[in-house]
Tab-separated table of C-alpha atoms in Angstrom:
chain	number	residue	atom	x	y	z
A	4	UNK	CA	78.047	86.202	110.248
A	5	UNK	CA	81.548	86.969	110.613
A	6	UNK	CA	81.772	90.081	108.348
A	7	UNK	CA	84.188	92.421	109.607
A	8	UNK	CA	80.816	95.816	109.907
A	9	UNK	CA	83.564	98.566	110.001
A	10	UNK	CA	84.523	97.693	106.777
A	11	UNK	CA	81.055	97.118	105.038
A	12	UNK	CA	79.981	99.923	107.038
A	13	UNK	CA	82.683	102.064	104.977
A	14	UNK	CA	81.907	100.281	101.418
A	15	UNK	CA	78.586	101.479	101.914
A	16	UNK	CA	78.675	104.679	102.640
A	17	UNK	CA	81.243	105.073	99.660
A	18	UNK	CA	78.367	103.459	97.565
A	19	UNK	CA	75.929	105.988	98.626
A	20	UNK	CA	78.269	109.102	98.216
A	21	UNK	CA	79.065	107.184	94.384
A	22	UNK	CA	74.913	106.554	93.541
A	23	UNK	CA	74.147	110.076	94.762
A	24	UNK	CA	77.393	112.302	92.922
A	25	UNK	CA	76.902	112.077	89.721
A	26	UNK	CA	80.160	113.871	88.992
A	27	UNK	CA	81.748	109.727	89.360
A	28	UNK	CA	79.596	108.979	86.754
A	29	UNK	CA	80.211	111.766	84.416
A	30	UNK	CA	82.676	113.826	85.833
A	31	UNK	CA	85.954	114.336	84.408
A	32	UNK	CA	89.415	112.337	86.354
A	33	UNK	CA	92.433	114.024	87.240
A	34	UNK	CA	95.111	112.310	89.202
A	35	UNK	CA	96.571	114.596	91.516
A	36	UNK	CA	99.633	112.203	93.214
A	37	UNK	CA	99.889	108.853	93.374
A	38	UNK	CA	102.995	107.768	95.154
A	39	UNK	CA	103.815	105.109	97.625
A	40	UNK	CA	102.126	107.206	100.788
A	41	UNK	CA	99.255	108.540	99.307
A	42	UNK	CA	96.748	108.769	96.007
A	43	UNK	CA	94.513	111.358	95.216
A	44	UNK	CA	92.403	112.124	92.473
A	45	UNK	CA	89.370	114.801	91.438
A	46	UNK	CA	86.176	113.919	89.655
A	47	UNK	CA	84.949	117.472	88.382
A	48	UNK	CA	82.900	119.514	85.844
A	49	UNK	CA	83.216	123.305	85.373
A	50	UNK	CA	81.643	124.133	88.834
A	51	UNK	CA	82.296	121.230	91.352
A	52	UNK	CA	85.113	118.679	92.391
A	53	UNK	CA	84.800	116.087	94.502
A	54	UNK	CA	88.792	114.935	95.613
A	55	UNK	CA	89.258	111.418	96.597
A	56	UNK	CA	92.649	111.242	98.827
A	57	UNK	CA	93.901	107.935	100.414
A	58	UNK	CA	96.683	107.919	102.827
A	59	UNK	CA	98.598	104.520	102.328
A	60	UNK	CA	101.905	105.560	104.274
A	61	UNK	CA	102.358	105.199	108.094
A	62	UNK	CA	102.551	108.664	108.775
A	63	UNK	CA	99.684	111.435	108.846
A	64	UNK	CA	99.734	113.793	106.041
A	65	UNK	CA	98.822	117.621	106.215
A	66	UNK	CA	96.666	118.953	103.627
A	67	UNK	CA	96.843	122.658	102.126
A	68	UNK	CA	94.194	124.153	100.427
A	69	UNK	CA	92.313	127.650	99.290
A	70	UNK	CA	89.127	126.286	100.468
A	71	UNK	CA	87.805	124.469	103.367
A	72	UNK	CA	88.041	120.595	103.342
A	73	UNK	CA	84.940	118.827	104.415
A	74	UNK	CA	85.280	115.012	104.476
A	75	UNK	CA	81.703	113.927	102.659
A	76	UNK	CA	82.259	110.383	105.301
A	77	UNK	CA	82.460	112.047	107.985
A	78	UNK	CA	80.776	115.439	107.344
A	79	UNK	CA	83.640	116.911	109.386
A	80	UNK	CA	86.385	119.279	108.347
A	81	UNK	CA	90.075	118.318	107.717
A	82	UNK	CA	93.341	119.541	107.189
A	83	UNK	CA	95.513	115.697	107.724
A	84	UNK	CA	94.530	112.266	107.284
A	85	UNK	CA	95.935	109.676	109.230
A	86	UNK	CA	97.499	106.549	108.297
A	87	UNK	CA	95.129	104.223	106.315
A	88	UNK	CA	92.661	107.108	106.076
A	89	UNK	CA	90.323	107.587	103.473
A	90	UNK	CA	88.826	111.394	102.405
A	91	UNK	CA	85.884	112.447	99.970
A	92	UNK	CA	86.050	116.225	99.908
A	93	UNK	CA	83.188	118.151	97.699
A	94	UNK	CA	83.791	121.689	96.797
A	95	UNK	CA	81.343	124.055	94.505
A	96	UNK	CA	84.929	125.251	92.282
A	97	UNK	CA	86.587	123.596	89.242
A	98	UNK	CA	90.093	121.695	90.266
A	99	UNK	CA	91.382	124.079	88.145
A	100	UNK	CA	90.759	127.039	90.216
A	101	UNK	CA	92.071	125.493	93.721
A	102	UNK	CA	95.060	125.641	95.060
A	103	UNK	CA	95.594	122.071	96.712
A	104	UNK	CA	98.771	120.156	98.365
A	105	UNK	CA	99.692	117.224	100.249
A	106	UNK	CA	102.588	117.333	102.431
């Protein structure tokens, strides 16, 4: 009774947005940086990638990209995640046709 509800809130929405893209399941991995501030990674096929990107560092982090960033959590779009955030973006294009940083 003492379950902190943000946090399973959070696990399950990640758990539906897992069950429901099946690009987790069979999907191929790319790491895209992994660093002490921040990790990101891309599920994809030929078509779609979904891009997982964690911010572990204190400060906010801008993101660049050819295409617009729509985070599947909060079906809003982003261009920075702040500190601790988490971001599930979906886009109909193959990781390797976008043009993606993190600064």
């Amino acid at each position: 009774g003492e379950e902190d509800q943000e946090l399973l809130d959070f696990y399950r929405k990640i758990g539906k947005i897992r069950a429901s893209e099946s690009l987790y399941k069979d999907g191929f991995f790319k790491l895209l940086r992994c660093d002490s501030n921040c990790l990101a990674f891309a599920r994809h096929n030929e078509k779609t990638s979904i891009i997982t990107l964690v911010n572990r560092g204190e400060k906010s982090i801008n993101i660049d990209a050819s295409f617009s960033l729509k985070n599947l959590l909060t079906n809003k779009i982003q261009k920075s995640l702040s500190s601790g955030e988490v971001a599930l973006f979906k886009t109909k294009k193959s990781i390797e046709n976008l043009t993606f940083s993190i600064e």
